C-alpha cells in the first residue's frame, strides 16, 4: 500500500491522541478495504487503477460528519489469502466495507465472511451470478456485471450471427464454470449447440496451444473463451499465431475489457465482440469521469471494473451519510438495505438501482473492437453494436434462487 504525505500526517496525529480520543476518532471513521488483485492475472483490470478510483470516490464525496480511510491488500486470487486478510480487517482493524474482490472464488468466500461478521462486501470485478443467486446474502452487493449478463449479451448475439456450434476453453474455477454454464444456456436457447469443452488450470496457465488445437479439431464455428485477464489475452494471441481465425473460426471472448484490447493492440483484437457496462466515450458524463481518473492515475485504460469501484464506493458513502455513521458501523446488513433503498446516480453508470437480491441494475453494451484505421486516438477502441436495457440485462429476480427473494 502506498502512503501519501497526508495519510502519514493523519496517522501521526492519531498516534498522538489519548486512548479515549483515538477511540472517539475510530468511532466516527468509516474504513474501506480494497481487496483485489495487485500483481496477478487481473492486475490491469483491477490493481492500482481500482485503488485510484476508490480513493477518487472518497475524495469527491468529501466529509459528511465522518472521516473515511482506505486500506489496500493483494489477495493473489487465492480465497484462503483473501479470507485471512478480510478476517483480520474485520476483527482487528475495524474495516467496515470491502470492495473490488475480483476472482469469483474470492468473492464467494469473502461475501460469506461479511455476512458472518455483519460487514459489507461489494463485488465489482466478479463474474459469478451465484452472488445474487444461491449464495446471496443481506451483506453483499454485486455491482458491475455477471455471467448471466455476459452470456445473454455476447453469447446470444454470436449465435444469431451464425455461430451455432461452440467449443469452450474455460478457466477451471468458480468464475469460468459459471460463465460457461450461463453461456451454454443462451447458446442452446438460441438454437446453437456445444460440441466440446476443456478446462484450463487457474492460475498459472500460460500455454493454451493444446487447448486451442483441441477446439480447432472439434470443427466448432465458435471458440468460447470463458476466462479473463491475461488468460484471455494469451488465448487470443496464441489463436492468432495458429491462424485459427483465418480458418473461419470465430473467437467469442465472453469477458474482455478495454485494458485487454489495449494489451492486444487493434491489429490483433479488431473484430472481436465483448460486453461492458461502462465505456469512457459513451457520453459527456463518462468522459468527464475519465478525465478525473486520468488526472490522479495517469493515462490508463479504464474498464467497467474500475468504474464500479468508484460508483459503488460513492453510493456506499451516501448510504452511510443517510443512515448515520454509528448505525452503519454497527450493521453492514442495515447499510446494504439503505443502499438498496436509495437510487444510484454517478458519472460512470448514470442512474440505476439495486434489487433485493443485491444485483445492481444498469444497461449492458455490446461492443465490437475497431480496426486500427477506425481509431481516432488513445483508447478509442470500441464501436457500439447494441444496448440491452437495464431491466432486461440481468437475470430476472424470480429466477436466481436468492433466499432473500423467496423470503
Tab-separated table of C-alpha atoms in Angstrom:
chain	number	residue	atom	x	y	z
A	1	UNK	CA	0.000	0.000	0.000
A	2	UNK	CA	1.360	3.430	-0.927
A	3	UNK	CA	1.048	6.156	1.716
A	4	UNK	CA	0.924	9.777	0.767
A	5	UNK	CA	2.066	12.655	2.982
A	6	UNK	CA	-1.471	13.437	4.132
A	7	UNK	CA	-2.049	9.835	5.213
A	8	UNK	CA	1.220	9.817	7.161
A	9	UNK	CA	0.316	13.066	8.928
A	10	UNK	CA	-3.117	11.702	9.825
A	11	UNK	CA	-1.541	8.514	11.154
A	12	UNK	CA	0.895	10.531	13.245
A	13	UNK	CA	-1.858	12.698	14.640
A	14	UNK	CA	-3.906	9.641	15.560
A	15	UNK	CA	-0.969	8.036	17.408
A	16	UNK	CA	-0.570	11.213	19.476
A	17	UNK	CA	-4.184	11.138	20.689
A	18	UNK	CA	-5.030	9.884	24.173
A	19	UNK	CA	-6.675	6.456	24.201
A	20	UNK	CA	-10.159	7.929	24.607
A	21	UNK	CA	-9.532	10.364	21.743
A	22	UNK	CA	-8.316	7.581	19.478
A	23	UNK	CA	-11.431	5.543	20.210
A	24	UNK	CA	-13.654	8.523	19.503
A	25	UNK	CA	-11.904	9.129	16.202
A	26	UNK	CA	-12.256	5.448	15.238
A	27	UNK	CA	-15.968	5.616	16.085
A	28	UNK	CA	-16.522	8.366	13.524
A	29	UNK	CA	-14.235	6.881	10.839
A	30	UNK	CA	-15.552	4.619	8.076
A	31	UNK	CA	-12.851	2.230	6.936
A	32	UNK	CA	-12.916	0.798	3.420
A	33	UNK	CA	-10.734	-2.143	2.403
A	34	UNK	CA	-9.799	-2.530	-1.261
A	35	UNK	CA	-9.222	-6.285	-1.501
A	36	UNK	CA	-8.122	-7.011	-5.035
A	37	UNK	CA	-5.545	-8.416	-7.450
A	38	UNK	CA	-2.498	-6.153	-7.365
A	39	UNK	CA	0.029	-8.481	-9.004
A	40	UNK	CA	-1.616	-11.382	-10.839
A	41	UNK	CA	-3.713	-12.205	-13.884
A	42	UNK	CA	-6.284	-9.485	-13.181
A	43	UNK	CA	-3.935	-6.666	-12.157
A	44	UNK	CA	-4.668	-4.487	-15.201
A	45	UNK	CA	-8.400	-4.977	-14.675
A	46	UNK	CA	-8.112	-4.019	-11.006
A	47	UNK	CA	-4.803	-3.166	-9.339
A	48	UNK	CA	-3.605	0.414	-8.870
A	49	UNK	CA	-6.416	1.834	-11.023
A	50	UNK	CA	-9.021	0.222	-8.775
A	51	UNK	CA	-7.334	1.824	-5.767
A	52	UNK	CA	-7.229	5.214	-7.527
A	53	UNK	CA	-10.938	5.044	-8.422
A	54	UNK	CA	-11.915	4.091	-4.874
A	55	UNK	CA	-9.868	6.960	-3.450
A	56	UNK	CA	-11.363	9.342	-6.029
A	57	UNK	CA	-14.873	8.465	-4.821
A	58	UNK	CA	-13.840	9.146	-1.217
A	59	UNK	CA	-12.255	12.452	-2.215
A	60	UNK	CA	-15.251	13.613	-4.229
A	61	UNK	CA	-17.750	12.582	-1.563
A	62	UNK	CA	-15.932	14.721	0.989
A	63	UNK	CA	-16.717	14.977	4.696
A	64	UNK	CA	-20.301	14.482	5.879
A	65	UNK	CA	-19.770	14.282	9.611
A	66	UNK	CA	-17.353	11.380	9.423
A	67	UNK	CA	-13.884	10.556	8.133
A	68	UNK	CA	-13.114	7.848	5.554
A	69	UNK	CA	-9.949	5.774	5.451
A	70	UNK	CA	-8.895	3.404	2.653
A	71	UNK	CA	-6.636	0.379	3.142
A	72	UNK	CA	-5.401	-1.925	0.376
A	73	UNK	CA	-4.337	-5.580	0.142
A	74	UNK	CA	-3.450	-8.083	-2.590
A	75	UNK	CA	-5.312	-11.390	-2.243
A	76	UNK	CA	-3.269	-13.046	-5.049
A	77	UNK	CA	-6.511	-14.559	-6.407
A	78	UNK	CA	-6.448	-17.084	-3.545
A	79	UNK	CA	-9.580	-17.491	-1.385
A	80	UNK	CA	-7.605	-18.551	1.691
A	81	UNK	CA	-5.353	-15.496	1.458
A	82	UNK	CA	-8.371	-13.246	0.929
A	83	UNK	CA	-10.184	-14.726	3.944
A	84	UNK	CA	-7.174	-14.251	6.208
A	85	UNK	CA	-6.876	-10.608	5.176
A	86	UNK	CA	-10.595	-9.880	5.429
A	87	UNK	CA	-10.876	-11.601	8.818
A	88	UNK	CA	-8.004	-9.504	10.194
A	89	UNK	CA	-9.535	-6.358	8.707
A	90	UNK	CA	-12.936	-7.074	10.261
A	91	UNK	CA	-11.774	-8.402	13.637
A	92	UNK	CA	-8.715	-6.262	14.382
A	93	UNK	CA	-8.530	-3.282	12.049
A	94	UNK	CA	-12.108	-2.040	12.112
A	95	UNK	CA	-12.778	-2.270	8.363
A	96	UNK	CA	-16.464	-1.694	7.628
A	97	UNK	CA	-16.659	-2.477	3.903
A	98	UNK	CA	-14.556	-4.442	1.411
A	99	UNK	CA	-14.692	-3.584	-2.276
A	100	UNK	CA	-13.460	-4.989	-5.626
A	101	UNK	CA	-12.799	-8.694	-4.757
A	102	UNK	CA	-12.061	-9.791	-8.371
A	103	UNK	CA	-11.870	-13.614	-8.602
A	104	UNK	CA	-15.255	-15.279	-8.111
A	105	UNK	CA	-13.866	-17.834	-5.648
A	106	UNK	CA	-12.540	-14.946	-3.549
A	107	UNK	CA	-15.818	-13.012	-3.707
A	108	UNK	CA	-17.933	-16.004	-2.670
A	109	UNK	CA	-15.701	-16.674	0.332
A	110	UNK	CA	-15.491	-13.049	1.475
A	111	UNK	CA	-19.219	-12.499	0.993
A	112	UNK	CA	-19.975	-15.277	3.462
A	113	UNK	CA	-17.457	-13.878	5.950
A	114	UNK	CA	-19.001	-10.409	5.626
A	115	UNK	CA	-22.396	-11.946	6.447
A	116	UNK	CA	-20.929	-13.716	9.478
A	117	UNK	CA	-19.273	-10.520	10.751
A	118	UNK	CA	-22.161	-8.241	9.669
A	119	UNK	CA	-19.935	-6.113	7.433
A	120	UNK	CA	-20.408	-5.004	3.810
A	121	UNK	CA	-18.920	-6.719	0.729
A	122	UNK	CA	-19.227	-5.135	-2.734
A	123	UNK	CA	-18.086	-7.234	-5.697
A	124	UNK	CA	-17.178	-5.155	-8.754
A	125	UNK	CA	-14.850	-7.237	-10.915
A	126	UNK	CA	-16.505	-10.541	-10.007
A	127	UNK	CA	-18.450	-12.536	-12.580
A	128	UNK	CA	-20.302	-15.397	-10.930
A	129	UNK	CA	-24.052	-14.841	-10.937
A	130	UNK	CA	-24.302	-17.069	-7.851
A	131	UNK	CA	-23.578	-13.976	-5.732
A	132	UNK	CA	-27.152	-12.846	-6.386
A	133	UNK	CA	-28.466	-16.403	-6.647
A	134	UNK	CA	-27.986	-19.298	-4.257
A	135	UNK	CA	-25.103	-17.510	-2.486
A	136	UNK	CA	-26.774	-14.136	-1.992
A	137	UNK	CA	-26.543	-12.533	1.447
A	138	UNK	CA	-28.048	-9.401	3.052
A	139	UNK	CA	-24.496	-8.012	3.333
A	140	UNK	CA	-23.387	-8.270	-0.303
A	141	UNK	CA	-23.952	-6.207	-3.444
A	142	UNK	CA	-22.866	-7.318	-6.923
A	143	UNK	CA	-22.266	-4.136	-8.866
A	144	UNK	CA	-20.837	-4.233	-12.392
A	145	UNK	CA	-21.575	-7.381	-14.417
A	146	UNK	CA	-22.163	-11.102	-14.046
A	147	UNK	CA	-22.043	-14.257	-16.117
A	148	UNK	CA	-25.761	-14.125	-16.964
A	149	UNK	CA	-25.443	-10.617	-18.416
A	150	UNK	CA	-22.331	-11.523	-20.406
A	151	UNK	CA	-23.838	-14.743	-21.727
A	152	UNK	CA	-27.061	-13.046	-22.775
A	153	UNK	CA	-25.380	-10.103	-24.485
A	154	UNK	CA	-22.345	-11.706	-26.132
A	155	UNK	CA	-23.325	-15.364	-26.393
A	156	UNK	CA	-26.826	-14.921	-27.799
A	157	UNK	CA	-25.659	-12.267	-30.287
A	158	UNK	CA	-22.915	-14.584	-31.589
A	159	UNK	CA	-25.391	-17.419	-32.229
A	160	UNK	CA	-27.751	-15.031	-34.026
A	161	UNK	CA	-24.822	-14.018	-36.251
A	162	UNK	CA	-24.373	-17.634	-37.399
A	163	UNK	CA	-22.060	-19.061	-34.738
A	164	UNK	CA	-24.254	-22.036	-33.855
A	165	UNK	CA	-21.634	-24.620	-32.794
A	166	UNK	CA	-19.364	-23.901	-29.811
A	167	UNK	CA	-16.277	-25.263	-28.084
A	168	UNK	CA	-15.402	-23.754	-24.686
A	169	UNK	CA	-11.940	-23.037	-23.286
A	170	UNK	CA	-12.805	-22.457	-19.643
A	171	UNK	CA	-10.818	-21.292	-16.619
A	172	UNK	CA	-11.131	-24.067	-14.042
A	173	UNK	CA	-12.629	-22.246	-11.074
A	174	UNK	CA	-15.955	-20.776	-9.978
A	175	UNK	CA	-15.948	-17.865	-12.447
A	176	UNK	CA	-15.169	-19.967	-15.512
A	177	UNK	CA	-17.674	-22.661	-14.597
A	178	UNK	CA	-20.419	-20.082	-14.015
A	179	UNK	CA	-19.702	-18.222	-17.251
A	180	UNK	CA	-19.612	-21.446	-19.271
A	181	UNK	CA	-22.872	-22.657	-17.673
A	182	UNK	CA	-24.753	-19.426	-18.348
A	183	UNK	CA	-23.451	-19.102	-21.906
A	184	UNK	CA	-24.388	-22.682	-22.765
A	185	UNK	CA	-27.950	-21.930	-21.648
A	186	UNK	CA	-28.201	-18.980	-24.037
A	187	UNK	CA	-26.468	-20.837	-26.888
A	188	UNK	CA	-28.957	-23.695	-26.575
A	189	UNK	CA	-31.918	-21.328	-26.257
A	190	UNK	CA	-30.856	-19.540	-29.445
A	191	UNK	CA	-30.693	-22.816	-31.387
A	192	UNK	CA	-26.964	-23.484	-31.113
A	193	UNK	CA	-25.157	-26.441	-29.578
A	194	UNK	CA	-21.939	-27.155	-27.691
A	195	UNK	CA	-19.625	-29.738	-29.274
A	196	UNK	CA	-16.935	-29.760	-26.609
A	197	UNK	CA	-15.165	-28.035	-23.750
A	198	UNK	CA	-11.852	-28.098	-21.923
A	199	UNK	CA	-10.865	-26.746	-18.511
A	200	UNK	CA	-7.595	-24.852	-18.051
A	201	UNK	CA	-5.843	-24.611	-14.643
A	202	UNK	CA	-6.119	-21.246	-12.867
A	203	UNK	CA	-3.920	-19.505	-12.013
A	204	UNK	CA	-0.725	-20.435	-13.799
A	205	UNK	CA	-1.640	-21.421	-17.368
A	206	UNK	CA	0.374	-19.518	-19.970
A	207	UNK	CA	0.455	-22.010	-22.855
A	208	UNK	CA	-3.017	-22.560	-24.336
A	209	UNK	CA	-1.834	-24.201	-27.553
A	210	UNK	CA	-3.053	-27.730	-26.795
A	211	UNK	CA	-6.470	-26.445	-25.709
A	212	UNK	CA	-6.857	-24.271	-28.790
A	213	UNK	CA	-5.851	-27.122	-31.063
A	214	UNK	CA	-8.499	-29.340	-29.442
A	215	UNK	CA	-11.042	-26.605	-30.071
A	216	UNK	CA	-9.962	-26.299	-33.697
A	217	UNK	CA	-10.172	-30.065	-34.188
A	218	UNK	CA	-13.770	-30.059	-32.947
A	219	UNK	CA	-14.804	-28.113	-36.086
A	220	UNK	CA	-16.853	-25.736	-33.955
A	221	UNK	CA	-17.660	-22.419	-35.600
A	222	UNK	CA	-17.033	-20.564	-32.338
A	223	UNK	CA	-14.401	-20.977	-29.647
A	224	UNK	CA	-15.878	-19.512	-26.464
A	225	UNK	CA	-13.263	-18.136	-24.090
A	226	UNK	CA	-14.700	-18.434	-20.581
A	227	UNK	CA	-11.735	-16.752	-18.938
A	228	UNK	CA	-10.435	-13.249	-18.276
A	229	UNK	CA	-7.361	-11.069	-17.850
A	230	UNK	CA	-4.030	-12.405	-19.060
A	231	UNK	CA	-5.652	-15.782	-19.813
A	232	UNK	CA	-7.911	-14.127	-22.386
A	233	UNK	CA	-5.058	-12.071	-23.839
A	234	UNK	CA	-2.812	-15.143	-24.156
A	235	UNK	CA	-5.593	-17.216	-25.746
A	236	UNK	CA	-6.298	-14.571	-28.380
A	237	UNK	CA	-2.611	-14.025	-29.148
A	238	UNK	CA	-1.934	-17.751	-29.488
A	239	UNK	CA	-5.040	-18.286	-31.599
A	240	UNK	CA	-3.746	-15.579	-33.923
A	241	UNK	CA	-0.344	-17.285	-34.109
A	242	UNK	CA	-2.020	-20.562	-35.130
A	243	UNK	CA	-4.130	-18.764	-37.731
A	244	UNK	CA	-7.337	-20.094	-36.187
A	245	UNK	CA	-9.481	-17.112	-37.112
A	246	UNK	CA	-8.117	-17.182	-40.683
A	247	UNK	CA	-9.703	-20.612	-40.977
A	248	UNK	CA	-13.115	-19.078	-40.407
A	249	UNK	CA	-13.418	-19.942	-36.710
A	250	UNK	CA	-14.729	-17.091	-34.584
A	251	UNK	CA	-13.368	-16.299	-31.146
A	252	UNK	CA	-16.027	-15.232	-28.655
A	253	UNK	CA	-14.403	-13.650	-25.649
A	254	UNK	CA	-17.092	-13.893	-23.025
A	255	UNK	CA	-15.305	-11.453	-20.723
A	256	UNK	CA	-12.926	-8.979	-22.305
A	257	UNK	CA	-12.119	-5.472	-21.119
A	258	UNK	CA	-10.617	-2.327	-22.588
A	259	UNK	CA	-7.213	-2.984	-20.909
A	260	UNK	CA	-7.169	-6.382	-22.667
A	261	UNK	CA	-7.744	-4.702	-26.034
A	262	UNK	CA	-5.018	-2.202	-25.195
A	263	UNK	CA	-2.617	-5.056	-24.421
A	264	UNK	CA	-3.514	-6.966	-27.599
A	265	UNK	CA	-3.449	-3.951	-29.926
A	266	UNK	CA	-6.125	-3.241	-32.513
A	267	UNK	CA	-4.313	-5.187	-35.211
A	268	UNK	CA	-4.857	-8.400	-33.237
A	269	UNK	CA	-8.107	-7.557	-31.437
A	270	UNK	CA	-10.046	-5.972	-34.328
A	271	UNK	CA	-13.455	-7.520	-34.946
A	272	UNK	CA	-13.756	-9.169	-31.539
A	273	UNK	CA	-17.003	-8.511	-29.709
A	274	UNK	CA	-17.395	-8.055	-25.975
A	275	UNK	CA	-19.834	-6.702	-23.423
A	276	UNK	CA	-19.111	-3.983	-20.872
A	277	UNK	CA	-21.433	-1.871	-18.749
A	278	UNK	CA	-19.117	1.165	-18.927
A	279	UNK	CA	-17.069	2.762	-21.705
A	280	UNK	CA	-15.202	6.006	-21.284
A	281	UNK	CA	-16.548	7.539	-24.523
A	282	UNK	CA	-20.253	6.728	-24.097
A	283	UNK	CA	-21.416	10.212	-23.150
A	284	UNK	CA	-20.399	13.507	-21.553
A	285	UNK	CA	-20.611	12.109	-18.018
A	286	UNK	CA	-18.375	9.093	-18.733
A	287	UNK	CA	-15.845	11.333	-20.473
A	288	UNK	CA	-15.814	13.738	-17.506
A	289	UNK	CA	-15.317	10.839	-15.086
A	290	UNK	CA	-12.450	9.501	-17.192
A	291	UNK	CA	-10.700	12.871	-17.209
A	292	UNK	CA	-10.844	12.958	-13.406
A	293	UNK	CA	-9.420	9.456	-13.119
A	294	UNK	CA	-6.616	10.237	-15.559
A	295	UNK	CA	-5.750	13.313	-13.504
A	296	UNK	CA	-4.953	11.118	-10.484
A	297	UNK	CA	-3.974	7.779	-12.078
A	298	UNK	CA	-2.309	8.774	-15.349
A	299	UNK	CA	-3.341	7.753	-18.858
A	300	UNK	CA	-4.656	4.287	-18.040
A	301	UNK	CA	-7.144	2.130	-19.940
A	302	UNK	CA	-10.351	2.246	-17.898
A	303	UNK	CA	-12.869	-0.581	-17.865
A	304	UNK	CA	-16.147	-1.313	-16.110
A	305	UNK	CA	-14.387	-2.821	-13.071
A	306	UNK	CA	-12.584	0.431	-12.316
A	307	UNK	CA	-15.765	2.424	-12.851
A	308	UNK	CA	-17.570	0.071	-10.487
A	309	UNK	CA	-15.085	0.677	-7.687
A	310	UNK	CA	-15.753	4.408	-7.966
A	311	UNK	CA	-19.521	4.092	-8.351
A	312	UNK	CA	-20.118	1.578	-5.565
A	313	UNK	CA	-17.849	3.353	-3.081
A	314	UNK	CA	-19.631	6.639	-3.734
A	315	UNK	CA	-23.074	5.067	-3.232
A	316	UNK	CA	-21.919	3.274	-0.085
A	317	UNK	CA	-20.750	6.576	1.420
A	318	UNK	CA	-24.075	8.217	0.505
A	319	UNK	CA	-25.870	5.409	2.368
A	320	UNK	CA	-23.608	5.825	5.401
A	321	UNK	CA	-24.398	9.545	5.457
A	322	UNK	CA	-28.118	8.788	5.180
A	323	UNK	CA	-28.139	6.043	7.829
A	324	UNK	CA	-25.677	7.666	10.237
A	325	UNK	CA	-22.109	6.576	10.795
A	326	UNK	CA	-22.747	4.752	14.084
A	327	UNK	CA	-25.654	2.762	12.651
A	328	UNK	CA	-23.626	1.950	9.524
A	329	UNK	CA	-20.684	0.714	11.571
A	330	UNK	CA	-22.982	-1.334	13.776
A	331	UNK	CA	-24.671	-3.253	10.952
A	332	UNK	CA	-23.456	-3.988	7.449
A	333	UNK	CA	-26.837	-5.540	6.634
A	334	UNK	CA	-28.625	-2.310	7.567
A	335	UNK	CA	-26.181	-0.335	5.426
A	336	UNK	CA	-26.791	-2.591	2.422
A	337	UNK	CA	-30.547	-2.289	2.973
A	338	UNK	CA	-30.189	1.506	2.875
A	339	UNK	CA	-28.106	1.235	-0.330
A	340	UNK	CA	-30.872	-0.827	-1.918
A	341	UNK	CA	-33.499	1.697	-0.887
A	342	UNK	CA	-31.652	4.623	-2.480
A	343	UNK	CA	-31.487	5.157	-6.284
A	344	UNK	CA	-27.966	5.194	-7.683
A	345	UNK	CA	-26.556	8.037	-9.767
A	346	UNK	CA	-22.983	8.842	-10.771
A	347	UNK	CA	-20.926	9.872	-13.795
A	348	UNK	CA	-19.699	6.327	-14.535
A	349	UNK	CA	-23.041	4.488	-14.831
A	350	UNK	CA	-25.673	7.221	-14.703
A	351	UNK	CA	-28.894	6.363	-12.899
A	352	UNK	CA	-29.704	2.895	-11.642
A	353	UNK	CA	-30.967	0.813	-8.738
A	354	UNK	CA	-30.114	-2.172	-6.550
A	355	UNK	CA	-32.530	-5.108	-6.383
A	356	UNK	CA	-33.466	-7.071	-3.235
A	357	UNK	CA	-31.058	-9.861	-4.261
A	358	UNK	CA	-28.147	-7.385	-4.261
A	359	UNK	CA	-27.914	-7.052	-8.042
A	360	UNK	CA	-27.025	-3.519	-9.206
A	361	UNK	CA	-29.044	-2.735	-12.343
A	362	UNK	CA	-27.856	-0.735	-15.367
A	363	UNK	CA	-27.666	-1.220	-19.176
A	364	UNK	CA	-25.241	-3.626	-20.864
A	365	UNK	CA	-23.424	-2.594	-24.058
A	366	UNK	CA	-22.261	-4.957	-26.787
A	367	UNK	CA	-19.157	-3.578	-28.499
A	368	UNK	CA	-17.038	-4.524	-31.483
A	369	UNK	CA	-13.341	-3.717	-31.417
A	370	UNK	CA	-12.431	-1.190	-34.100
A	371	UNK	CA	-9.970	-1.694	-36.924
A	372	UNK	CA	-6.735	0.274	-36.495
A	373	UNK	CA	-7.742	2.770	-39.185
A	374	UNK	CA	-11.075	3.444	-37.425
A	375	UNK	CA	-9.497	4.562	-34.151
A	376	UNK	CA	-9.205	8.308	-33.626
A	377	UNK	CA	-6.738	8.242	-30.749
A	378	UNK	CA	-5.804	6.806	-27.355
A	379	UNK	CA	-8.282	4.206	-26.071
A	380	UNK	CA	-10.733	4.834	-28.923
A	381	UNK	CA	-11.220	1.098	-29.354
A	382	UNK	CA	-14.948	0.285	-29.322
A	383	UNK	CA	-17.946	0.817	-31.565
A	384	UNK	CA	-21.351	0.176	-30.039
A	385	UNK	CA	-23.389	-2.634	-31.620
A	386	UNK	CA	-26.377	-2.860	-29.308
A	387	UNK	CA	-27.659	-1.837	-25.894
A	388	UNK	CA	-29.579	-4.122	-23.552
A	389	UNK	CA	-31.791	-2.006	-21.264
A	390	UNK	CA	-31.196	-2.237	-17.523
A	391	UNK	CA	-34.454	-4.073	-16.863
A	392	UNK	CA	-33.528	-6.770	-19.417
A	393	UNK	CA	-29.755	-7.060	-18.996
A	394	UNK	CA	-29.667	-9.226	-15.869
A	395	UNK	CA	-31.305	-12.458	-14.767
A	396	UNK	CA	-34.941	-11.971	-13.689
A	397	UNK	CA	-35.260	-11.600	-9.932
A	398	UNK	CA	-37.580	-14.599	-9.703
A	399	UNK	CA	-35.135	-16.973	-11.433
A	400	UNK	CA	-32.000	-16.571	-9.318
A	401	UNK	CA	-32.965	-18.625	-6.297
A	402	UNK	CA	-31.797	-15.976	-3.829
A	403	UNK	CA	-33.112	-16.818	-0.331
A	404	UNK	CA	-33.725	-13.126	0.321
A	405	UNK	CA	-36.242	-13.044	-2.516
A	406	UNK	CA	-38.018	-16.266	-1.507
A	407	UNK	CA	-38.399	-14.844	1.987
